[in-house]
mmCIF file of C-alpha atoms in Angstrom:
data_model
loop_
_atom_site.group_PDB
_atom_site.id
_atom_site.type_symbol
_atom_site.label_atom_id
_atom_site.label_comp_id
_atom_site.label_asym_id
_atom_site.label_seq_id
_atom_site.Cartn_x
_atom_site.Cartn_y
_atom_site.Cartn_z
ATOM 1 C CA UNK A 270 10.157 190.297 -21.210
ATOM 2 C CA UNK A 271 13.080 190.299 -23.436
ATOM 3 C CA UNK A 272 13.432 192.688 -26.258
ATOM 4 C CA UNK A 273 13.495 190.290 -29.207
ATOM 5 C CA UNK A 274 10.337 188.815 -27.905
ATOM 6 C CA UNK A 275 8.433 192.252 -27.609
ATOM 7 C CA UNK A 276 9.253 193.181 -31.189
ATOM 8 C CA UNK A 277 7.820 189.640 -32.691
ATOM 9 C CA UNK A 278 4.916 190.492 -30.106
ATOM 10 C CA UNK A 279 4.147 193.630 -31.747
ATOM 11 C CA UNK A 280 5.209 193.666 -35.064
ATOM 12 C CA UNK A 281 6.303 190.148 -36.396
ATOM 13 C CA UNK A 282 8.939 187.396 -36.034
ATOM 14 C CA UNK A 283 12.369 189.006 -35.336
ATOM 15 C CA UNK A 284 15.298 188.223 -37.790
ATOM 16 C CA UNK A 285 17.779 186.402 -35.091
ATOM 17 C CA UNK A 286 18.094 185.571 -31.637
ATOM 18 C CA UNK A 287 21.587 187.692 -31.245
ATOM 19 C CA UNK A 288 20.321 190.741 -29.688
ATOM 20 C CA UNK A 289 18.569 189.457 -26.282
ATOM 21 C CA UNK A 290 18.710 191.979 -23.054
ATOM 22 C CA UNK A 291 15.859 192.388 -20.867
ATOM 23 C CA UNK A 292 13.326 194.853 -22.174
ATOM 24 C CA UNK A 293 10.777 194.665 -19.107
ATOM 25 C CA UNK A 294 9.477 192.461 -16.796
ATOM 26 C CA UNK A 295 5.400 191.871 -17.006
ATOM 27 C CA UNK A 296 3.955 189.729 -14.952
ATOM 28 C CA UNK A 297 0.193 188.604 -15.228
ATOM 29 C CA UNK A 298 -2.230 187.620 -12.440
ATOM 30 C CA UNK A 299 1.750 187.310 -10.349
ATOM 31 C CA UNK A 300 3.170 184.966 -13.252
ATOM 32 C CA UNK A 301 5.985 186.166 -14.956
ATOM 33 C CA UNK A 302 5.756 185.464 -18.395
ATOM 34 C CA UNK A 303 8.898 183.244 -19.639
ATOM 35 C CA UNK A 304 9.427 183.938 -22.886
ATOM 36 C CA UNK A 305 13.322 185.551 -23.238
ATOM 37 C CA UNK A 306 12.916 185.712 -27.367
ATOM 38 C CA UNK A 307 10.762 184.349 -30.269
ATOM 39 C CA UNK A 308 12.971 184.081 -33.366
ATOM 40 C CA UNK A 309 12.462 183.133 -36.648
ATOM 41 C CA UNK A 310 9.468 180.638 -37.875
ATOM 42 C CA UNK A 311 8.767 180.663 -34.014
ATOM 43 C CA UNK A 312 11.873 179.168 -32.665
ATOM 44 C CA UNK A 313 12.737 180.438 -28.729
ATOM 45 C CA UNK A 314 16.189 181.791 -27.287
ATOM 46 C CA UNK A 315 15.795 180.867 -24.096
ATOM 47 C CA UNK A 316 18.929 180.324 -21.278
ATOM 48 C CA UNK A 317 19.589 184.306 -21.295
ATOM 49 C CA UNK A 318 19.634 185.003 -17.898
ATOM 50 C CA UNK A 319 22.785 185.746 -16.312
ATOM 51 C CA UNK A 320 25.098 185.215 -19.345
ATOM 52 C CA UNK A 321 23.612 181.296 -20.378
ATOM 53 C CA UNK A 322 24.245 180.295 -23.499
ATOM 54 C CA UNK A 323 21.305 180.781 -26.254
ATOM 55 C CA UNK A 324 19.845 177.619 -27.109
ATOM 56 C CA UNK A 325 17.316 177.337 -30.740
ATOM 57 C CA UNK A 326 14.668 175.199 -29.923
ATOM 58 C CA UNK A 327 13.182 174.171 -33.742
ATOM 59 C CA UNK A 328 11.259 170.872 -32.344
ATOM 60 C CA UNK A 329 9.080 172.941 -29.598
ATOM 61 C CA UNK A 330 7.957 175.592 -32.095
ATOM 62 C CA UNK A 331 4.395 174.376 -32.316
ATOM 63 C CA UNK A 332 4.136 173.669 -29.018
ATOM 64 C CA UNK A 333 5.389 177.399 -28.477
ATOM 65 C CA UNK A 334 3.221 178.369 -31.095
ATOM 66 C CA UNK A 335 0.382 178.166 -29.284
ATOM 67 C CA UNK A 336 1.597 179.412 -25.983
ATOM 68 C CA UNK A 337 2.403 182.054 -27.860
ATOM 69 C CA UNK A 338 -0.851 182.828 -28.804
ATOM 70 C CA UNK A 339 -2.436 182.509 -25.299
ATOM 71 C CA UNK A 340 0.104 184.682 -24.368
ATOM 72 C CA UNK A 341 -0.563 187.184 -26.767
ATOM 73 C CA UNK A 342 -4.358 187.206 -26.290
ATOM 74 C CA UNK A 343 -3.203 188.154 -22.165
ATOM 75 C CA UNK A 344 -0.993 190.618 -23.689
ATOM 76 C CA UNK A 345 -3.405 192.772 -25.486
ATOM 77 C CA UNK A 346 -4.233 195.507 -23.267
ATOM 78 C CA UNK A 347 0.089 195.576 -22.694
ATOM 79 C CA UNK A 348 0.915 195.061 -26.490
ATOM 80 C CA UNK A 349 -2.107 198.603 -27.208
ATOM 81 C CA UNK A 350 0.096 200.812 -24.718
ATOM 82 C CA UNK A 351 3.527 199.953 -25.729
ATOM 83 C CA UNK A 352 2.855 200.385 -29.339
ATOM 84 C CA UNK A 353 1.581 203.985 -28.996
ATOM 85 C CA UNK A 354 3.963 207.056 -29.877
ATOM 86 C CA UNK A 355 6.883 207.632 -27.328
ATOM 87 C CA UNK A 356 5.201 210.721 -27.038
ATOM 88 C CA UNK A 357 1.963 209.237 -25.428
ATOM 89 C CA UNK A 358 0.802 209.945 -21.753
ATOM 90 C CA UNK A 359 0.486 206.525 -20.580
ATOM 91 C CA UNK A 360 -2.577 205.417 -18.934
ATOM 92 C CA UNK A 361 -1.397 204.543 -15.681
ATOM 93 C CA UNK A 362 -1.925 201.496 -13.694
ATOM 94 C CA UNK A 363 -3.482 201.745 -10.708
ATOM 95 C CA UNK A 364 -1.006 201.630 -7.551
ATOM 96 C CA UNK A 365 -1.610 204.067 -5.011
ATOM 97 C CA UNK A 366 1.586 203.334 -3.494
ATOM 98 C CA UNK A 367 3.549 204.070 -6.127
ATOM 99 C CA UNK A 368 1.554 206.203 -8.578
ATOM 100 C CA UNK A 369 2.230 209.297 -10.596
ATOM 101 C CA UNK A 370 1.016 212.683 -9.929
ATOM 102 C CA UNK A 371 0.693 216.097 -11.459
ATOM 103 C CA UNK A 372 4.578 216.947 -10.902
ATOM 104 C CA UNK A 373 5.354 219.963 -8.830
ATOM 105 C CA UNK A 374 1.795 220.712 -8.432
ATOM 106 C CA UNK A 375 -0.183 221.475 -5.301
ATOM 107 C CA UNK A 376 -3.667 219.726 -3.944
ATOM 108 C CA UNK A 377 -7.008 221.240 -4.749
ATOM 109 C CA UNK A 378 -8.837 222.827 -2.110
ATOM 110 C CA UNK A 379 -11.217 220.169 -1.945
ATOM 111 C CA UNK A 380 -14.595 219.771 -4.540
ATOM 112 C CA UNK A 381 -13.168 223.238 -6.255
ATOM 113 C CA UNK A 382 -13.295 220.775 -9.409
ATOM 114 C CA UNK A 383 -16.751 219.653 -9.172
ATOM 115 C CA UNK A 384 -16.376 218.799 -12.909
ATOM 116 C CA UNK A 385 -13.526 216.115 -12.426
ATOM 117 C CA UNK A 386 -14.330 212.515 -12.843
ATOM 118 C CA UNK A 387 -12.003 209.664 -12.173
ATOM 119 C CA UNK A 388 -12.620 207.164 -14.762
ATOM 120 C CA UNK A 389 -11.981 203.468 -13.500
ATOM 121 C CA UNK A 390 -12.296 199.721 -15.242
ATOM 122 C CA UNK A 391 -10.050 198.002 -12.727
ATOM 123 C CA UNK A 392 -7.031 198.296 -14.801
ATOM 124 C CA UNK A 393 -6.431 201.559 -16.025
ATOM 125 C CA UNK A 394 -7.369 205.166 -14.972
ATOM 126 C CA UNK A 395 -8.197 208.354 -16.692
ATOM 127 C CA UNK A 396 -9.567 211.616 -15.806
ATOM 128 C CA UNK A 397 -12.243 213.024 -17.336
ATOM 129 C CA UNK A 398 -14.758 216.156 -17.106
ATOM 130 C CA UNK A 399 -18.274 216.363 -16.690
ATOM 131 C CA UNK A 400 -20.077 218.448 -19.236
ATOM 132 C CA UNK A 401 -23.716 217.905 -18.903
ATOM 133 C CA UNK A 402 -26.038 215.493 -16.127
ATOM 134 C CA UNK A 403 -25.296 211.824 -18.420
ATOM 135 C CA UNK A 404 -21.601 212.928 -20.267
ATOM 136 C CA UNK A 405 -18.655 213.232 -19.510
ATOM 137 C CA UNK A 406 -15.381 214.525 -21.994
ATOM 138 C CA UNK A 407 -11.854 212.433 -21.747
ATOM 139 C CA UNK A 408 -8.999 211.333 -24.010
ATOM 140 C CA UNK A 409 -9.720 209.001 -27.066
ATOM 141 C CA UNK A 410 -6.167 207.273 -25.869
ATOM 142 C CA UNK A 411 -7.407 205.869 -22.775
ATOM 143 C CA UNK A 412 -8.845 202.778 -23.955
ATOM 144 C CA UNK A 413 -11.266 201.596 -21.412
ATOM 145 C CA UNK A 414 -13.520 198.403 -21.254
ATOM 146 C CA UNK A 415 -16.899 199.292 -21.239
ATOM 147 C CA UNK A 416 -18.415 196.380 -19.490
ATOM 148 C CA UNK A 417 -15.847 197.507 -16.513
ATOM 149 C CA UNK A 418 -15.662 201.166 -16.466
ATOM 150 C CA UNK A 419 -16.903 203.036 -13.959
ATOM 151 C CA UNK A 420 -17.078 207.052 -13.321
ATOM 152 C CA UNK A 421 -16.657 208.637 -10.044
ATOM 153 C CA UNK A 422 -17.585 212.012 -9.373
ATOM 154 C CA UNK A 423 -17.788 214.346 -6.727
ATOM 155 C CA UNK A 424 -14.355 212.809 -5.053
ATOM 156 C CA UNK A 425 -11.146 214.675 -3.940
ATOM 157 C CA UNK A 426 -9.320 211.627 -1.833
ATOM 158 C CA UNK A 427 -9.382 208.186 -3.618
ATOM 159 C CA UNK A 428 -8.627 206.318 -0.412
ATOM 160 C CA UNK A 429 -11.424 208.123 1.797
ATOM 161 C CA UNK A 430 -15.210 207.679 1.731
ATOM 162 C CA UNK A 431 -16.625 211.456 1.834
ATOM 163 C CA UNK A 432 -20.082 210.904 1.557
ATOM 164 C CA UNK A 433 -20.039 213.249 -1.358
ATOM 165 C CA UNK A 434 -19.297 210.598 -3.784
ATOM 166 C CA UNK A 435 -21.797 209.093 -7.274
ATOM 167 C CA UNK A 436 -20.188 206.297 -9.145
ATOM 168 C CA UNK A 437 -21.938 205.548 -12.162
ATOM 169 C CA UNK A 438 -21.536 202.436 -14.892
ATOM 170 C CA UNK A 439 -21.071 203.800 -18.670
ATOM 171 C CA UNK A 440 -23.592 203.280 -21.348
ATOM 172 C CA UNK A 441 -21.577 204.336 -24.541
ATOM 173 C CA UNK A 442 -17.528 204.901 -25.307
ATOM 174 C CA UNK A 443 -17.579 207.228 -28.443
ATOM 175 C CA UNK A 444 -14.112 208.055 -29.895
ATOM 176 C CA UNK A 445 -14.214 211.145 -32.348
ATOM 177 C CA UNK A 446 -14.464 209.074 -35.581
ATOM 178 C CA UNK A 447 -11.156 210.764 -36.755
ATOM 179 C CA UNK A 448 -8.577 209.717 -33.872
ATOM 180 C CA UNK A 449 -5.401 209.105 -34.961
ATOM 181 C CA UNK A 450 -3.286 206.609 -32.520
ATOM 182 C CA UNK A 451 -0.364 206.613 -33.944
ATOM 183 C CA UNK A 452 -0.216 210.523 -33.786
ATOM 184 C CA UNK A 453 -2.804 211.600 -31.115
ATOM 185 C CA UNK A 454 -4.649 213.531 -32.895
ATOM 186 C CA UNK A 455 -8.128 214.593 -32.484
ATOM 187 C CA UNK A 456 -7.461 212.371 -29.155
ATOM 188 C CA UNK A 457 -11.102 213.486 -27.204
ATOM 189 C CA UNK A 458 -13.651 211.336 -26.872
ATOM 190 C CA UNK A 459 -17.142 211.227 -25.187
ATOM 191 C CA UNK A 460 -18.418 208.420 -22.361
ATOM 192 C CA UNK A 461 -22.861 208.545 -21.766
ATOM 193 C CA UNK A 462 -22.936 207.550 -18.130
ATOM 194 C CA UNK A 463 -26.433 204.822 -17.764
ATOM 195 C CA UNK A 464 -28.364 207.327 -15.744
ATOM 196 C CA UNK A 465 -27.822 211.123 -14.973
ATOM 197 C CA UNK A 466 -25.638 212.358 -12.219
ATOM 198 C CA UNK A 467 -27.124 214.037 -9.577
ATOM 199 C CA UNK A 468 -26.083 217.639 -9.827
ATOM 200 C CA UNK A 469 -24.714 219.548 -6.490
ATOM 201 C CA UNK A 470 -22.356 221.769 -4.860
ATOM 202 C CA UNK A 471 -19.959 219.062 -5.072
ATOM 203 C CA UNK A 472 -20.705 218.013 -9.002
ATOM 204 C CA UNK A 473 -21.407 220.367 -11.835
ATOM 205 C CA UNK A 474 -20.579 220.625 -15.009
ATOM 206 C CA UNK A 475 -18.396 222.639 -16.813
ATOM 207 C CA UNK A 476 -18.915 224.954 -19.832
ATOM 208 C CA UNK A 477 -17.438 223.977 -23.077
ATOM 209 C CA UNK A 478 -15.349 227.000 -24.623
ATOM 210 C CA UNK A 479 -16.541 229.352 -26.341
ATOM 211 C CA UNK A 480 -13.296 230.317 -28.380
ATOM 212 C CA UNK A 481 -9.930 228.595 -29.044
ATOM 213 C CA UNK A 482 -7.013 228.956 -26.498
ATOM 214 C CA UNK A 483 -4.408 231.700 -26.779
ATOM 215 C CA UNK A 484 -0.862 232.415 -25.912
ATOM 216 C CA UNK A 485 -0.780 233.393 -22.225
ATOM 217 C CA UNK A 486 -3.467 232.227 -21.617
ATOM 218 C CA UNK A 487 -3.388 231.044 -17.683
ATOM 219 C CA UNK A 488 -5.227 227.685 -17.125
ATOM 220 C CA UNK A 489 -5.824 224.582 -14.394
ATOM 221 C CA UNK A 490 -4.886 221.348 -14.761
ATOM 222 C CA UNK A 491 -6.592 218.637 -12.526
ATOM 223 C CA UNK A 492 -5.570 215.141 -11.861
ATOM 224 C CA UNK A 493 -4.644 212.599 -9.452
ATOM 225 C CA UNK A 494 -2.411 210.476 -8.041
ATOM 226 C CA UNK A 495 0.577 210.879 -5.162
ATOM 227 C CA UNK A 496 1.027 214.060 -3.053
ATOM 228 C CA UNK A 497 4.960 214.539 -2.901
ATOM 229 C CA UNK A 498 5.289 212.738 0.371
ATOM 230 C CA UNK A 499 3.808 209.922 -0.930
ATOM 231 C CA UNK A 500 0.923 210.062 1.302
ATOM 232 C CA UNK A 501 -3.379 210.123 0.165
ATOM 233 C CA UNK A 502 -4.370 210.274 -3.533
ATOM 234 C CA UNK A 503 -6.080 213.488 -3.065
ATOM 235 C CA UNK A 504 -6.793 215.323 -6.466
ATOM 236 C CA UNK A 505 -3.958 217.969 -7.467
ATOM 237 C CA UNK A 506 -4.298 220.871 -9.089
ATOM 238 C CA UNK A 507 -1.448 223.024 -11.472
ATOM 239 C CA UNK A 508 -1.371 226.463 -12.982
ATOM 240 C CA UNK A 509 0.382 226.637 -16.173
ATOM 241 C CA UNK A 510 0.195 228.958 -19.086
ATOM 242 C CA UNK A 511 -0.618 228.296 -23.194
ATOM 243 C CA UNK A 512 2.454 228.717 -25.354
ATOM 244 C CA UNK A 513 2.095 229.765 -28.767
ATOM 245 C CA UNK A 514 1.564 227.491 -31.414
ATOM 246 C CA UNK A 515 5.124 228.275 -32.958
ATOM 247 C CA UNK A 516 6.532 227.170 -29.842
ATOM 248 C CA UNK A 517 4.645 224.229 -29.430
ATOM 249 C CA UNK A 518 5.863 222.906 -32.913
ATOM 250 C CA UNK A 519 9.260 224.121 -32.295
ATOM 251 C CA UNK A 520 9.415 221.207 -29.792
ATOM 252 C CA UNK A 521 7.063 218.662 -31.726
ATOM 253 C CA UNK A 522 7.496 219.201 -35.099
ATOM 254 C CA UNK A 523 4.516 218.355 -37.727
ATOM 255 C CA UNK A 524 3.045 216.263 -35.289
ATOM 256 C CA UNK A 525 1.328 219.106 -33.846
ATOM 257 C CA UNK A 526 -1.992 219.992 -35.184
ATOM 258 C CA UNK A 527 -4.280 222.327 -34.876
ATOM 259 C CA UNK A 528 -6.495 219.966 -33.069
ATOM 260 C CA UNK A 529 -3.537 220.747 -30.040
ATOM 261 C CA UNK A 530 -2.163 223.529 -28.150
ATOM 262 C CA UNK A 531 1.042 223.242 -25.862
ATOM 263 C CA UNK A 532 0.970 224.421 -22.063
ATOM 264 C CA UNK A 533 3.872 224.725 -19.331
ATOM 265 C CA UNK A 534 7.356 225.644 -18.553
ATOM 266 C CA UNK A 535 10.621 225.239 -20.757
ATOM 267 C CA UNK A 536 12.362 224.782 -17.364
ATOM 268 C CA UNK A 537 10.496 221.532 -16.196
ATOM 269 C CA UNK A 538 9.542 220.695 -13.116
ATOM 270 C CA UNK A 539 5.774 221.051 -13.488
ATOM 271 C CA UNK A 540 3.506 219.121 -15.998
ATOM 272 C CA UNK A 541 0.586 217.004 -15.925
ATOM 273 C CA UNK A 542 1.585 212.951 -16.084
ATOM 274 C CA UNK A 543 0.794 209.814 -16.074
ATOM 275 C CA UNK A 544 -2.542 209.256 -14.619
ATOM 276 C CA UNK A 545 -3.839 212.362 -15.602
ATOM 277 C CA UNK A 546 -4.553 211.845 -19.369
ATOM 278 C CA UNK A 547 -8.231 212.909 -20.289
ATOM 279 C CA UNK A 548 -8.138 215.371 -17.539
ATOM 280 C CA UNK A 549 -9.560 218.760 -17.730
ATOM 281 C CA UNK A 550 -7.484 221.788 -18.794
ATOM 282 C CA UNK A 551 -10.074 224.911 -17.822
ATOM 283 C CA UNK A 552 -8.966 228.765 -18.478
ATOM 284 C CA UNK A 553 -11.398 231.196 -17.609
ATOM 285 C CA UNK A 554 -13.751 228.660 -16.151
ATOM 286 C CA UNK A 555 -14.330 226.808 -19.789
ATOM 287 C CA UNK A 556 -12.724 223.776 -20.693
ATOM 288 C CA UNK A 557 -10.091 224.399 -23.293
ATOM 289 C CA UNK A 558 -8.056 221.397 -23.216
ATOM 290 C CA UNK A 559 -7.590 218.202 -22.585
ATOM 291 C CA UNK A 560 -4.483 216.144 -21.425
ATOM 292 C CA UNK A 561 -2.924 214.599 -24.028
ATOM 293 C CA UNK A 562 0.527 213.522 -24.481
ATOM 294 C CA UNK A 563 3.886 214.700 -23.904
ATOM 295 C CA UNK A 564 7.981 213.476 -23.652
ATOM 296 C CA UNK A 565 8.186 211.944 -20.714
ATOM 297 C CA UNK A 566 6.764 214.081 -17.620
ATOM 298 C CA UNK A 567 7.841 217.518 -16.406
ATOM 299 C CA UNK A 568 11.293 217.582 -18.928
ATOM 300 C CA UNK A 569 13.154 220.408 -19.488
ATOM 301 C CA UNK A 570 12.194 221.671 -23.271
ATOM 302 C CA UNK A 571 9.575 219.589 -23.401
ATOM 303 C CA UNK A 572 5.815 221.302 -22.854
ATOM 304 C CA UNK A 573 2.913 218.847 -22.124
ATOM 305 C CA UNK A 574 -0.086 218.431 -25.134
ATOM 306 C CA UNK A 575 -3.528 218.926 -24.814
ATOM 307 C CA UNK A 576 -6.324 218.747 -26.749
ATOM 308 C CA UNK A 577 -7.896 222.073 -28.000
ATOM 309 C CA UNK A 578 -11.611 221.129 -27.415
ATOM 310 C CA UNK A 579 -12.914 224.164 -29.258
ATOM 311 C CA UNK A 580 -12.234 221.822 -32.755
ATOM 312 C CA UNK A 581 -14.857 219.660 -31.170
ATOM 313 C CA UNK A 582 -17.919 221.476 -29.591
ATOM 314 C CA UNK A 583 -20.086 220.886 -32.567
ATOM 315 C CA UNK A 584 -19.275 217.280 -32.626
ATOM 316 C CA UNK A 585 -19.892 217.109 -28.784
ATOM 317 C CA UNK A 586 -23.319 219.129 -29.343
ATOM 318 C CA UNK A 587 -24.155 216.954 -32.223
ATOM 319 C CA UNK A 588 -23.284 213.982 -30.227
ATOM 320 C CA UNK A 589 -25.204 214.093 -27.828
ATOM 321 C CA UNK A 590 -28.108 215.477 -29.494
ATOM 322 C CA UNK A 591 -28.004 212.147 -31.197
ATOM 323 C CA UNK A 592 -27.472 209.740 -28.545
#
């Protein structure tokens, strides 16, 4: 996809067909899509590749018109993560061969996060945490679809049956009623699984928090996606202390809230990524955060984002004393 054509996609017809370098390929169900530009009362710039001349193509533009529209229906789910903040952890598409991880961390010893869930609707992944026998905690950003989505607990390697496994269909998506997308904040939300999970040594719940974070505080993130030799999704683990929150906003400005807190190094190297948003963030055995967002993954300067779930226990309590 060109870049003219991504920002009449997103936010309206561009004002000429000029400025036309590749933005990103995106190909759906293995067909390329072959729009280089939409211009102007839905004219097309087409003949960029490899230095063509543009070409304005006024007698196609219905025609176009409603390709376009087909095109932009297929484009939804694409169009929803490339108009979130820069900031955003992207909700990764699954690709076990190529997928992210938690950078320069280290694998679990295996089921020692009987709490994780791995959130799946055939498109995207999340992590998540278990907080009770029918719900389970993740990040109002990953936008799932509920007639797909599927949680899977009690796993530690994606690509291995270990007979320890429950996978379990979702009754309700609940978004705190105050997320803000173009921000991320208040970014938790809450997922009822259809029946309760069978509670064992190898899935249990964890405890909500009983207080806020604090600076210094040392914490676990979870998540998964490639080892560093590229070999089994197994679930990876990363130690990584709270900063304070005059730090935190030192790097983010206002967009930091109190709904947030700020975790890792200044020096890189070692951050939760891709992949991993809606994970669990536990310190002192309690779930404190969730992931959130970030710049980019592991940068120098650049702390990740999680949500501070102690804003939300009452809504979580009220929540499900509801539902």
């Amino acid at each position: 996809m060109c870049d003219q054509t991504f920002l009449a996609i997103t936010f309206g017809p561009c004002d000429n067909c000029s400025q036309n370098k590749p933005l990103m390929n995106i190909y759906l169900k293995n067909e390329p899509i072959n729009y280089c530009s939409l211009c102007v009362e839905l004219m097309a710039c087409q003949g960029l590749a490899k230095g063509e001349t543009i070409h304005t193509l006024k007698a196609e533009s219905e025609t176009l018109k409603t390709k376009l529209e087909e095109e932009r229906a297929k484009l939804h789910d694409v169009e929803l993560a490339m108009k979130t903040t820069v900031f955003i952890l992207l909700v990764a598409v699954v690709d076990f061969s190529s997928g992210d991880e938690i950078i320069g961390g280290y694998e679990c010893k295996p089921h020692s996060q009987p709490w994780q869930a791995f959130l799946f609707d055939n498109r995207f992944l999340c992590g998540g945490s278990l907080i009770n026998e029918r719900w389970v905690v993740s990040a109002a950003h990953c936008r799932f679809s509920l007639d797909r989505l599927l949680v899977h607990l009690g796993r530690h390697n994606l690509q291995t049956n270990e007979n320890t496994e429950q996978e379990i269909k979702v009754e309700k998506i609940i978004p705190f009623p105050k997320y803000n997308d173009s921000l991320n904040n208040n970014d938790i939300m809450l997922i009822k699984l259809k029946k309760p999970v069978t509670l064992n040594e190898y899935v249990k719940p964890i405890r909500l928090p009983e207080k806020c974070s604090s600076e210094g505080e040392k914490c676990l993130v979870s998540g998964w996606g490639r080892t560093a030799a590229g070999s089994a999704s197994v679930l990876q683990c990363l130690n990584l202390p709270v900063l304070s929150e005059e730090t935190c906003k030192s790097v983010y400005g206002k967009i930091i809230t109190k709904n947030m807190f700020c975790a890792g190094f200044f020096n890189g190297g070692k951050d939760a990524c891709r992949g991993d948003s809606g994970g669990p963030v536990v310190c002192g055995g309690q779930l404190k955060g969730i992931v959130s967002f970030g710049f980019d993954c592991a940068k120098p300067d650049h702390p990740g984002v999680y949500t501070e779930v102690c804003r939300y226990t009452e809504w979580i309590k009220s929540t499900i004393a509801k539902k």
